[in-house]
GROMACS .gro file of C-alpha atoms in nm:
model
  427
    1MET     CA    1   0.003   0.002   0.005
    2ASN     CA    2   0.183   0.305  -0.129
    3LEU     CA    3   0.042   0.633  -0.001
    4ALA     CA    4   0.327   0.854  -0.147
    5SER     CA    5   0.099   1.006  -0.404
    6GLN     CA    6  -0.203   1.022  -0.192
    7SER     CA    7  -0.094   1.235   0.110
    8GLY     CA    8  -0.452   1.349   0.166
    9ASP     CA    9  -0.566   0.994   0.217
   10ALA     CA   10  -0.312   0.952   0.504
   11GLY     CA   11  -0.418   1.288   0.657
   12GLY     CA   12  -0.172   1.414   0.906
   13SER     CA   13  -0.030   1.070   0.954
   14GLN     CA   14   0.350   1.004   0.899
   15LEU     CA   15   0.246   0.687   0.713
   16LEU     CA   16   0.369   0.657   0.351
   17PHE     CA   17   0.374   0.280   0.297
   18ALA     CA   18   0.263  -0.042   0.449
   19ASN     CA   19   0.274  -0.404   0.342
   20PHE     CA   20   0.292  -0.768   0.465
   21ASN     CA   21   0.583  -0.988   0.386
   22GLN     CA   22   0.539  -1.285   0.172
   23ASP     CA   23   0.407  -1.534   0.430
   24ASN     CA   24   0.227  -1.270   0.637
   25THR     CA   25   0.445  -1.314   0.944
   26SER     CA   26   0.565  -0.949   0.954
   27LEU     CA   27   0.451  -0.592   0.852
   28ALA     CA   28   0.670  -0.330   0.701
   29VAL     CA   29   0.568   0.033   0.746
   30GLY     CA   30   0.738   0.320   0.569
   31THR     CA   31   0.717   0.671   0.721
   32LYS     CA   32   0.846   1.021   0.674
   33SER     CA   33   1.099   0.955   0.928
   34GLY     CA   34   1.215   0.599   0.825
   35TYR     CA   35   1.077   0.251   0.829
   36LYS     CA   36   0.993  -0.019   1.077
   37PHE     CA   37   0.917  -0.394   1.096
   38PHE     CA   38   0.658  -0.554   1.317
   39SER     CA   39   0.609  -0.907   1.406
   40LEU     CA   40   0.248  -1.060   1.350
   41SER     CA   41   0.282  -1.349   1.590
   42SER     CA   42   0.044  -1.210   1.848
   43VAL     CA   43  -0.303  -1.043   1.831
   44ASP     CA   44  -0.268  -0.846   2.168
   45LYS     CA   45   0.043  -0.653   2.079
   46LEU     CA   46   0.227  -0.532   1.767
   47GLU     CA   47   0.578  -0.611   1.856
   48GLN     CA   48   0.854  -0.396   1.671
   49ILE     CA   49   1.131  -0.603   1.530
   50TYR     CA   50   1.326  -0.319   1.381
   51GLU     CA   51   1.335   0.055   1.336
   52CYS     CA   52   1.558   0.271   1.086
   53THR     CA   53   1.561   0.642   1.101
   54ASP     CA   54   1.854   0.686   0.866
   55THR     CA   55   1.632   0.727   0.555
   56GLU     CA   56   1.362   0.979   0.535
   57ASP     CA   57   1.029   0.971   0.339
   58VAL     CA   58   1.038   0.580   0.281
   59CYS     CA   59   0.764   0.524   0.011
   60ILE     CA   60   0.864   0.147  -0.046
   61VAL     CA   61   0.996  -0.095   0.197
   62GLU     CA   62   0.988  -0.470   0.125
   63ARG     CA   63   1.133  -0.742   0.337
   64LEU     CA   64   1.216  -1.091   0.200
   65PHE     CA   65   1.021  -1.331   0.408
   66SER     CA   66   1.169  -1.327   0.773
   67SER     CA   67   1.515  -1.264   0.653
   68SER     CA   68   1.743  -0.964   0.701
   69LEU     CA   69   1.715  -0.852   0.333
   70VAL     CA   70   1.511  -0.539   0.271
   71ALA     CA   71   1.449  -0.331  -0.040
   72ILE     CA   72   1.401   0.047  -0.002
   73VAL     CA   73   1.286   0.347  -0.209
   74SER     CA   74   1.277   0.701  -0.077
   75LEU     CA   75   1.078   1.000  -0.211
   76LYS     CA   76   1.420   1.178  -0.169
   77ALA     CA   77   1.540   0.949  -0.459
   78PRO     CA   78   1.241   0.791  -0.612
   79ARG     CA   79   1.442   0.634  -0.902
   80LYS     CA   80   1.685   0.463  -0.678
   81LEU     CA   81   1.652   0.130  -0.513
   82LYS     CA   82   1.856   0.036  -0.215
   83VAL     CA   83   1.901  -0.325  -0.100
   84CYS     CA   84   2.019  -0.356   0.264
   85HIS     CA   85   2.106  -0.589   0.541
   86PHE     CA   86   1.899  -0.413   0.811
   87LYS     CA   87   2.040  -0.626   1.098
   88LYS     CA   88   2.390  -0.523   1.003
   89GLY     CA   89   2.283  -0.184   0.910
   90THR     CA   90   2.477  -0.200   0.576
   91GLU     CA   91   2.381  -0.148   0.223
   92ILE     CA   92   2.441  -0.437  -0.010
   93CYS     CA   93   2.388  -0.248  -0.334
   94ASN     CA   94   2.177   0.010  -0.499
   95TYR     CA   95   2.045   0.059  -0.860
   96SER     CA   96   1.922   0.365  -1.039
   97TYR     CA   97   1.638   0.348  -1.309
   98SER     CA   98   1.509   0.565  -1.581
   99ASN     CA   99   1.199   0.665  -1.410
  100THR     CA  100   1.012   0.647  -1.068
  101ILE     CA  101   1.006   0.311  -0.895
  102LEU     CA  102   0.634   0.226  -0.839
  103ALA     CA  103   0.672  -0.114  -0.694
  104VAL     CA  104   0.921  -0.377  -0.579
  105LYS     CA  105   0.842  -0.747  -0.539
  106LEU     CA  106   1.052  -1.014  -0.382
  107ASN     CA  107   1.078  -1.386  -0.357
  108ARG     CA  108   1.371  -1.634  -0.308
  109GLN     CA  109   1.491  -1.620  -0.670
  110ARG     CA  110   1.401  -1.281  -0.817
  111LEU     CA  111   1.358  -0.910  -0.725
  112ILE     CA  112   1.120  -0.718  -0.953
  113VAL     CA  113   1.134  -0.345  -0.995
  114CYS     CA  114   0.819  -0.198  -1.173
  115LEU     CA  115   0.828   0.151  -1.353
  116GLU     CA  116   0.526   0.293  -1.534
  117GLU     CA  117   0.625   0.133  -1.870
  118SER     CA  118   0.896  -0.130  -1.789
  119LEU     CA  119   0.984  -0.407  -1.554
  120TYR     CA  120   1.319  -0.515  -1.432
  121ILE     CA  121   1.403  -0.871  -1.325
  122HIS     CA  122   1.704  -0.902  -1.094
  123ASN     CA  123   1.850  -1.227  -0.977
  124ILE     CA  124   1.832  -1.203  -0.590
  125ARG     CA  125   2.146  -1.412  -0.541
  126ASP     CA  126   2.382  -1.142  -0.685
  127MET     CA  127   2.125  -0.858  -0.768
  128LYS     CA  128   2.214  -0.845  -1.130
  129VAL     CA  129   1.969  -0.742  -1.397
  130LEU     CA  130   1.860  -1.066  -1.571
  131HIS     CA  131   1.596  -0.918  -1.802
  132THR     CA  132   1.413  -0.601  -1.891
  133ILE     CA  133   1.042  -0.606  -2.007
  134ARG     CA  134   1.026  -0.272  -2.203
  135GLU     CA  135   0.732  -0.069  -2.345
  136THR     CA  136   0.466  -0.229  -2.126
  137PRO     CA  137   0.126  -0.077  -2.136
  138PRO     CA  138   0.108   0.254  -1.915
  139ASN     CA  139   0.088   0.114  -1.551
  140PRO     CA  140   0.096   0.440  -1.329
  141SER     CA  141  -0.012   0.256  -1.013
  142GLY     CA  142   0.279   0.015  -1.048
  143LEU     CA  143   0.037  -0.287  -1.045
  144CYS     CA  144   0.214  -0.632  -1.060
  145ALA     CA  145   0.222  -0.955  -0.865
  146LEU     CA  146   0.528  -1.194  -0.811
  147SER     CA  147   0.453  -1.558  -0.700
  148ILE     CA  148   0.652  -1.664  -0.391
  149SER     CA  149   0.697  -2.027  -0.513
  150ASN     CA  150   1.030  -2.155  -0.634
  151ASP     CA  151   0.855  -2.400  -0.854
  152ASN     CA  152   0.616  -2.162  -1.014
  153CYS     CA  153   0.800  -1.835  -1.022
  154TYR     CA  154   0.572  -1.620  -1.241
  155LEU     CA  155   0.515  -1.243  -1.260
  156ALA     CA  156   0.182  -1.091  -1.354
  157TYR     CA  157   0.122  -0.743  -1.489
  158PRO     CA  158  -0.135  -0.553  -1.698
  159GLY     CA  159  -0.113  -0.644  -2.068
  160SER     CA  160  -0.341  -0.362  -2.168
  161ALA     CA  161  -0.426  -0.006  -2.022
  162THR     CA  162  -0.779  -0.020  -2.166
  163ILE     CA  163  -0.901  -0.379  -2.103
  164GLY     CA  164  -0.828  -0.637  -1.835
  165GLU     CA  165  -0.576  -0.839  -1.999
  166VAL     CA  166  -0.314  -1.004  -1.760
  167GLN     CA  167   0.040  -1.078  -1.901
  168VAL     CA  168   0.201  -1.383  -1.710
  169PHE     CA  169   0.581  -1.398  -1.745
  170ASP     CA  170   0.805  -1.693  -1.635
  171THR     CA  171   1.086  -1.521  -1.432
  172VAL     CA  172   1.299  -1.834  -1.438
  173ASN     CA  173   1.310  -1.911  -1.807
  174LEU     CA  174   1.269  -1.541  -1.870
  175ARG     CA  175   0.990  -1.570  -2.123
  176ALA     CA  176   0.615  -1.487  -2.165
  177ALA     CA  177   0.397  -1.774  -2.031
  178ASN     CA  178   0.035  -1.651  -2.128
  179MET     CA  179  -0.190  -1.362  -2.183
  180ILE     CA  180  -0.525  -1.394  -1.993
  181PRO     CA  181  -0.826  -1.199  -2.104
  182ALA     CA  182  -0.947  -1.164  -1.744
  183HIS     CA  183  -1.198  -0.866  -1.748
  184ASP     CA  184  -1.346  -0.617  -2.002
  185SER     CA  185  -1.233  -0.311  -1.788
  186PRO     CA  186  -0.863  -0.229  -1.696
  187LEU     CA  187  -0.710  -0.419  -1.409
  188ALA     CA  188  -0.722  -0.277  -1.051
  189ALA     CA  189  -0.571  -0.569  -0.846
  190LEU     CA  190  -0.362  -0.900  -0.893
  191ALA     CA  191  -0.259  -1.176  -0.645
  192PHE     CA  192  -0.094  -1.515  -0.669
  193ASP     CA  193  -0.165  -1.783  -0.416
  194ALA     CA  194   0.146  -1.926  -0.228
  195SER     CA  195   0.173  -2.219  -0.473
  196GLY     CA  196   0.196  -1.987  -0.775
  197THR     CA  197  -0.075  -2.211  -0.956
  198LYS     CA  198  -0.367  -1.956  -0.907
  199LEU     CA  199  -0.397  -1.587  -0.989
  200ALA     CA  200  -0.676  -1.365  -0.864
  201THR     CA  201  -0.783  -1.062  -1.061
  202ALA     CA  202  -1.001  -0.766  -1.025
  203SER     CA  203  -1.097  -0.482  -1.267
  204GLU     CA  204  -1.152  -0.113  -1.212
  205LYS     CA  205  -1.513  -0.185  -1.208
  206GLY     CA  206  -1.469  -0.392  -0.882
  207THR     CA  207  -1.792  -0.611  -0.905
  208VAL     CA  208  -1.636  -0.939  -1.005
  209ILE     CA  209  -1.328  -1.132  -0.868
  210ARG     CA  210  -1.194  -1.397  -1.098
  211VAL     CA  211  -0.927  -1.682  -1.026
  212PHE     CA  212  -0.730  -1.847  -1.299
  213SER     CA  213  -0.508  -2.142  -1.326
  214ILE     CA  214  -0.133  -2.056  -1.384
  215PRO     CA  215   0.015  -2.086  -1.640
  216GLU     CA  216  -0.280  -2.229  -1.844
  217GLY     CA  217  -0.509  -1.931  -1.780
  218GLN     CA  218  -0.814  -2.136  -1.737
  219LYS     CA  219  -1.081  -1.957  -1.526
  220LEU     CA  220  -1.143  -2.167  -1.196
  221PHE     CA  221  -1.366  -1.937  -0.990
  222GLU     CA  222  -1.571  -1.634  -1.026
  223PHE     CA  223  -1.692  -1.436  -0.727
  224ARG     CA  224  -1.925  -1.147  -0.713
  225ARG     CA  225  -1.832  -0.877  -0.482
  226GLY     CA  226  -2.145  -0.670  -0.545
  227VAL     CA  227  -2.390  -0.554  -0.810
  228LYS     CA  228  -2.536  -0.222  -0.678
  229ARG     CA  229  -2.210  -0.014  -0.725
  230CYS     CA  230  -1.871  -0.011  -0.877
  231VAL     CA  231  -1.585   0.021  -0.634
  232SER     CA  232  -1.208   0.065  -0.630
  233ILE     CA  233  -1.063  -0.271  -0.529
  234CYS     CA  234  -0.755  -0.203  -0.294
  235SER     CA  235  -0.620  -0.547  -0.249
  236LEU     CA  236  -0.661  -0.912  -0.311
  237ALA     CA  237  -0.502  -1.175  -0.087
  238PHE     CA  238  -0.502  -1.562  -0.057
  239SER     CA  239  -0.461  -1.748   0.263
  240MET     CA  240  -0.137  -1.939   0.277
  241ASP     CA  241  -0.331  -2.269   0.217
  242GLY     CA  242  -0.499  -2.119  -0.080
  243LEU     CA  243  -0.847  -2.199   0.040
  244TYR     CA  244  -0.974  -1.837   0.099
  245LEU     CA  245  -0.936  -1.524  -0.083
  246SER     CA  246  -1.004  -1.175   0.054
  247ALA     CA  247  -1.095  -0.860  -0.152
  248SER     CA  248  -1.089  -0.505   0.003
  249SER     CA  249  -1.198  -0.185  -0.147
  250ASN     CA  250  -1.260   0.180  -0.094
  251THR     CA  251  -1.597   0.080   0.085
  252GLU     CA  252  -1.634  -0.035   0.446
  253THR     CA  253  -1.671  -0.410   0.349
  254VAL     CA  254  -1.409  -0.663   0.313
  255HIS     CA  255  -1.528  -0.985   0.133
  256ILE     CA  256  -1.365  -1.330   0.209
  257PHE     CA  257  -1.445  -1.600  -0.050
  258LYS     CA  258  -1.398  -1.977  -0.009
  259LEU     CA  259  -1.234  -2.164  -0.303
  260GLU     CA  260  -1.427  -2.477  -0.332
  261THR     CA  261  -1.561  -2.642  -0.642
  262GLN     CA  262  -1.919  -2.729  -0.702
  263LYS     CA  263  -1.839  -3.092  -0.643
  264GLU     CA  264  -1.694  -3.020  -0.296
  265LYS     CA  265  -2.002  -2.825  -0.209
  266TYR     CA  266  -2.231  -3.101  -0.324
  267VAL     CA  267  -2.508  -3.213  -0.086
  268PRO     CA  268  -2.755  -3.501  -0.151
  269ALA     CA  269  -3.057  -3.334  -0.323
  270GLU     CA  270  -3.376  -3.301  -0.135
  271GLU     CA  271  -3.708  -3.202  -0.271
  272PRO     CA  272  -3.780  -2.833  -0.186
  273THR     CA  273  -4.041  -2.767   0.078
  274THR     CA  274  -4.077  -2.391   0.039
  275TRP     CA  275  -4.162  -2.144  -0.226
  276GLY     CA  276  -3.805  -2.021  -0.210
  277GLY     CA  277  -3.676  -2.368  -0.248
  278TYR     CA  278  -3.885  -2.423  -0.556
  279LEU     CA  279  -3.786  -2.094  -0.702
  280GLY     CA  280  -3.417  -2.166  -0.646
  281LYS     CA  281  -3.449  -2.510  -0.821
  282VAL     CA  282  -3.623  -2.343  -1.119
  283LEU     CA  283  -3.357  -2.067  -1.154
  284MET     CA  284  -3.066  -2.319  -1.142
  285ALA     CA  285  -3.243  -2.532  -1.403
  286SER     CA  286  -3.308  -2.230  -1.615
  287THR     CA  287  -2.941  -2.150  -1.656
  288THR     CA  288  -2.914  -2.406  -1.927
  289TYR     CA  289  -3.103  -2.186  -2.163
  290LEU     CA  290  -3.081  -1.829  -2.032
  291PRO     CA  291  -2.838  -1.573  -2.192
  292SER     CA  292  -2.478  -1.615  -2.088
  293GLN     CA  293  -2.475  -1.284  -1.885
  294VAL     CA  294  -2.778  -1.382  -1.688
  295THR     CA  295  -2.642  -1.752  -1.635
  296GLU     CA  296  -2.309  -1.596  -1.502
  297MET     CA  297  -2.514  -1.405  -1.231
  298PHE     CA  298  -2.648  -1.744  -1.106
  299THR     CA  299  -2.317  -1.932  -1.098
  300GLN     CA  300  -2.102  -1.661  -0.938
  301GLY     CA  301  -1.995  -1.739  -0.588
  302ARG     CA  302  -2.084  -1.508  -0.311
  303ALA     CA  303  -1.877  -1.409  -0.002
  304PHE     CA  304  -1.814  -1.685   0.255
  305ALA     CA  305  -1.743  -1.425   0.518
  306THR     CA  306  -1.742  -1.039   0.559
  307VAL     CA  307  -1.581  -0.774   0.757
  308ARG     CA  308  -1.726  -0.427   0.838
  309LEU     CA  309  -1.438  -0.185   0.870
  310PRO     CA  310  -1.481   0.118   1.099
  311PHE     CA  311  -1.402   0.344   0.803
  312CYS     CA  312  -1.486   0.414   0.447
  313GLY     CA  313  -1.275   0.551   0.174
  314HIS     CA  314  -0.929   0.482   0.307
  315LYS     CA  315  -0.675   0.301   0.099
  316ASN     CA  316  -0.583  -0.042   0.265
  317ILE     CA  317  -0.415  -0.372   0.222
  318CYS     CA  318  -0.534  -0.707   0.364
  319ALA     CA  319  -0.367  -1.050   0.458
  320LEU     CA  320  -0.515  -1.369   0.563
  321ALA     CA  321  -0.297  -1.530   0.835
  322VAL     CA  322  -0.315  -1.785   1.114
  323ILE     CA  323  -0.209  -1.625   1.444
  324GLN     CA  324  -0.219  -1.815   1.764
  325LYS     CA  325  -0.373  -2.106   1.578
  326ILE     CA  326  -0.679  -1.909   1.474
  327PRO     CA  327  -0.739  -1.773   1.119
  328ARG     CA  328  -0.729  -1.389   1.097
  329LEU     CA  329  -0.789  -1.111   0.861
  330LEU     CA  330  -0.548  -0.837   0.895
  331VAL     CA  331  -0.622  -0.492   0.751
  332ALA     CA  332  -0.348  -0.222   0.733
  333ALA     CA  333  -0.513   0.118   0.642
  334ALA     CA  334  -0.435   0.455   0.554
  335ASP     CA  335  -0.593   0.582   0.862
  336GLY     CA  336  -0.277   0.460   1.047
  337TYR     CA  337  -0.421   0.151   1.208
  338LEU     CA  338  -0.374  -0.226   1.179
  339TYR     CA  339  -0.710  -0.422   1.242
  340LEU     CA  340  -0.723  -0.782   1.330
  341TYR     CA  341  -1.033  -0.986   1.279
  342ASN     CA  342  -1.113  -1.346   1.360
  343LEU     CA  343  -1.244  -1.570   1.073
  344ASP     CA  344  -1.457  -1.874   1.132
  345PRO     CA  345  -1.315  -2.120   0.886
  346GLN     CA  346  -1.632  -2.331   0.893
  347GLU     CA  347  -1.929  -2.107   0.928
  348GLY     CA  348  -1.789  -1.787   0.783
  349GLY     CA  349  -2.039  -1.502   0.834
  350GLU     CA  350  -1.952  -1.172   1.003
  351CYS     CA  351  -1.590  -1.158   1.132
  352THR     CA  352  -1.520  -1.022   1.482
  353LEU     CA  353  -1.277  -0.727   1.533
  354MET     CA  354  -1.041  -0.847   1.810
  355LYS     CA  355  -0.787  -0.574   1.826
  356GLN     CA  356  -0.653  -0.264   1.651
  357HIS     CA  357  -0.293  -0.132   1.666
  358ARG     CA  358  -0.145   0.192   1.554
  359LEU     CA  359   0.107   0.149   1.262
  360ASP     CA  360   0.353   0.376   1.435
  361GLY     CA  361   0.380   0.124   1.703
  362SER     CA  362   0.258   0.349   1.985
  363ALA     CA  363   0.000   0.222   2.252
  364GLU     CA  364  -0.358   0.225   2.147
  365PRO     CA  365  -0.598   0.382   2.392
  366PRO     CA  366  -0.948   0.226   2.451
  367ASN     CA  367  -1.178   0.266   2.141
  368GLU     CA  368  -1.539   0.254   2.126
  369ILE     CA  369  -1.504   0.053   1.795
  370LEU     CA  370  -1.433  -0.257   2.003
  371GLU     CA  371  -1.684  -0.408   2.227
  372GLN     CA  372  -1.628  -0.353   2.600
  373GLY     CA  373  -1.376  -0.601   2.720
  374ALA     CA  374  -1.266  -0.704   2.381
  375HIS     CA  375  -0.911  -0.609   2.448
  376ASP     CA  376  -0.891  -0.846   2.730
  377ARG     CA  377  -1.105  -1.125   2.583
  378PRO     CA  378  -0.891  -1.445   2.573
  379LEU     CA  379  -0.856  -1.566   2.216
  380VAL     CA  380  -0.859  -1.925   2.309
  381ALA     CA  381  -1.210  -1.887   2.426
  382GLN     CA  382  -1.344  -1.819   2.087
  383THR     CA  383  -1.580  -2.102   1.975
  384TYR     CA  384  -1.560  -2.230   1.626
  385SER     CA  385  -1.686  -2.534   1.454
  386ALA     CA  386  -1.324  -2.623   1.395
  387ALA     CA  387  -1.055  -2.488   1.570
  388VAL     CA  388   2.289   0.477  -0.854
  389SER     CA  389   2.364   0.739  -0.839
  390LYS     CA  390   2.588   0.656  -1.129
  391GLY     CA  391   2.341   0.753  -1.401
  392TYR     CA  392   2.124   0.582  -1.656
  393CYS     CA  393   2.262   0.313  -1.890
  394GLU     CA  394   2.076   0.225  -2.207
  395ASP     CA  395   2.171  -0.138  -2.228
  396GLN     CA  396   1.975  -0.255  -1.929
  397GLY     CA  397   1.817   0.069  -1.785
  398ALA     CA  398   1.934  -0.001  -1.444
  399VAL     CA  399   2.264   0.108  -1.313
  400GLY     CA  400   2.432  -0.007  -0.992
  401GLY     CA  401   2.554  -0.313  -0.834
  402ALA     CA  402   2.720  -0.458  -0.519
  403GLY     CA  403   2.813  -0.209  -0.255
  404LEU     CA  404   2.955  -0.456  -0.006
  405GLU     CA  405   3.080  -0.784  -0.165
  406GLU     CA  406   3.105  -0.964   0.159
  407ASP     CA  407   2.737  -0.917   0.225
  408LEU     CA  408   2.647  -1.050  -0.122
  409ASN     CA  409   2.867  -1.358  -0.045
  410ASP     CA  410   2.687  -1.418   0.289
  411LEU     CA  411   2.356  -1.461   0.122
  412ARG     CA  412   2.222  -1.822   0.199
  413LEU     CA  413   1.893  -1.854   0.041
  414GLU     CA  414   1.839  -2.216   0.104
  415GLU     CA  415   1.911  -2.205   0.484
  416GLU     CA  416   1.601  -2.236   0.706
  417ASN     CA  417   1.748  -2.164   1.058
  418GLU     CA  418   1.628  -1.807   1.086
  419GLN     CA  419   1.285  -1.842   0.943
  420PRO     CA  420   1.421  -1.840   0.585
  421PRO     CA  421   1.501  -1.779   0.316
  422LEU     CA  422   1.794  -1.528   0.320
  423ILE     CA  423   2.032  -1.529   0.602
  424LEU     CA  424   2.323  -1.267   0.627
  425GLU     CA  425   2.526  -1.360   0.930
  426THR     CA  426   2.632  -1.105   1.177
  427ASP     CA  427   3.002  -1.143   1.266
   0.00000   0.00000   0.00000
């Protein structure tokens, strides 16, 4: 969630950026005075892992899983990417680009830098530029998604500025994998699941969320967020097991969809006993001969669970995570708060707000949004059905390289001891 171009949205807040890491175990926050990392292992407190005040106006800060590797962009130098070892407090390398950096994505193999009309693919082991995708359709919001899977290491980005085409690129073999005609309107949000085999998409219209198989591009699911109004989708996020998908927008409602096939939902048929039952049976039978647009209305999945946010109109980003053995929906918002909700994985329905924390890490005073005593309510008691400054170079378009060779040599991407994937040992 980059708020650098939307200072009005953040109000008087210091907040410029917020994002969850790849496995939703930590939260990165960029501010006018630097950046911070918070652990997401507890609901009751937002534990600060690290704070840096050396770099001002941090508009992008992306951490690689639970490692010490962090990618930083500042408004002071919006074309320059710094890659640092935050525990050592050292800069590993930096690169400068031909235009403003709009987004940075990381996984264990690749680092992606997104500009408005180009994408740079770096090898994360040595930070060298492997490939440049030039002359992409105008992408002023920096919309793109990178799979976190080593086996399915795909990049997705808009293939058109006028319709909702998705370009899928294989970042290992460095070739285009597919072009998916996802929506009629331009794209607004993209998200891979953890396996890299599913891609969720939403358009600027915001009424329908679709999920496609990757790399084939076959439509697997279609969910209807609403029909009454068009909205701006802020974020899409899969749960780590790929069974749930959240969609947040500029409205007060977050929708959570369950990814189950009709076969999985099959229940032995019973003869309807009410007018509603008869009507439903007739409607489902009629889908065989109704126009396709009408048929789609009947076959689109509805939200399994919903969240009512205590605000409307703020940009936000969501994550679905298991914290203290309970599924949660996390919402980091431009109002400067992180909201945590409980999700019932069996029954769904309205999610319960359990806690809210300030994104600056300061203590949160009692708030009328929470029920009385909710702050102290034991979570285990919840009942569920189931528990470069060197200039611009024409050949690659990115200039820079290693700043500290010993730090590059210390990169151990396969080691799992420090909650992988990347460990830069401290002497």
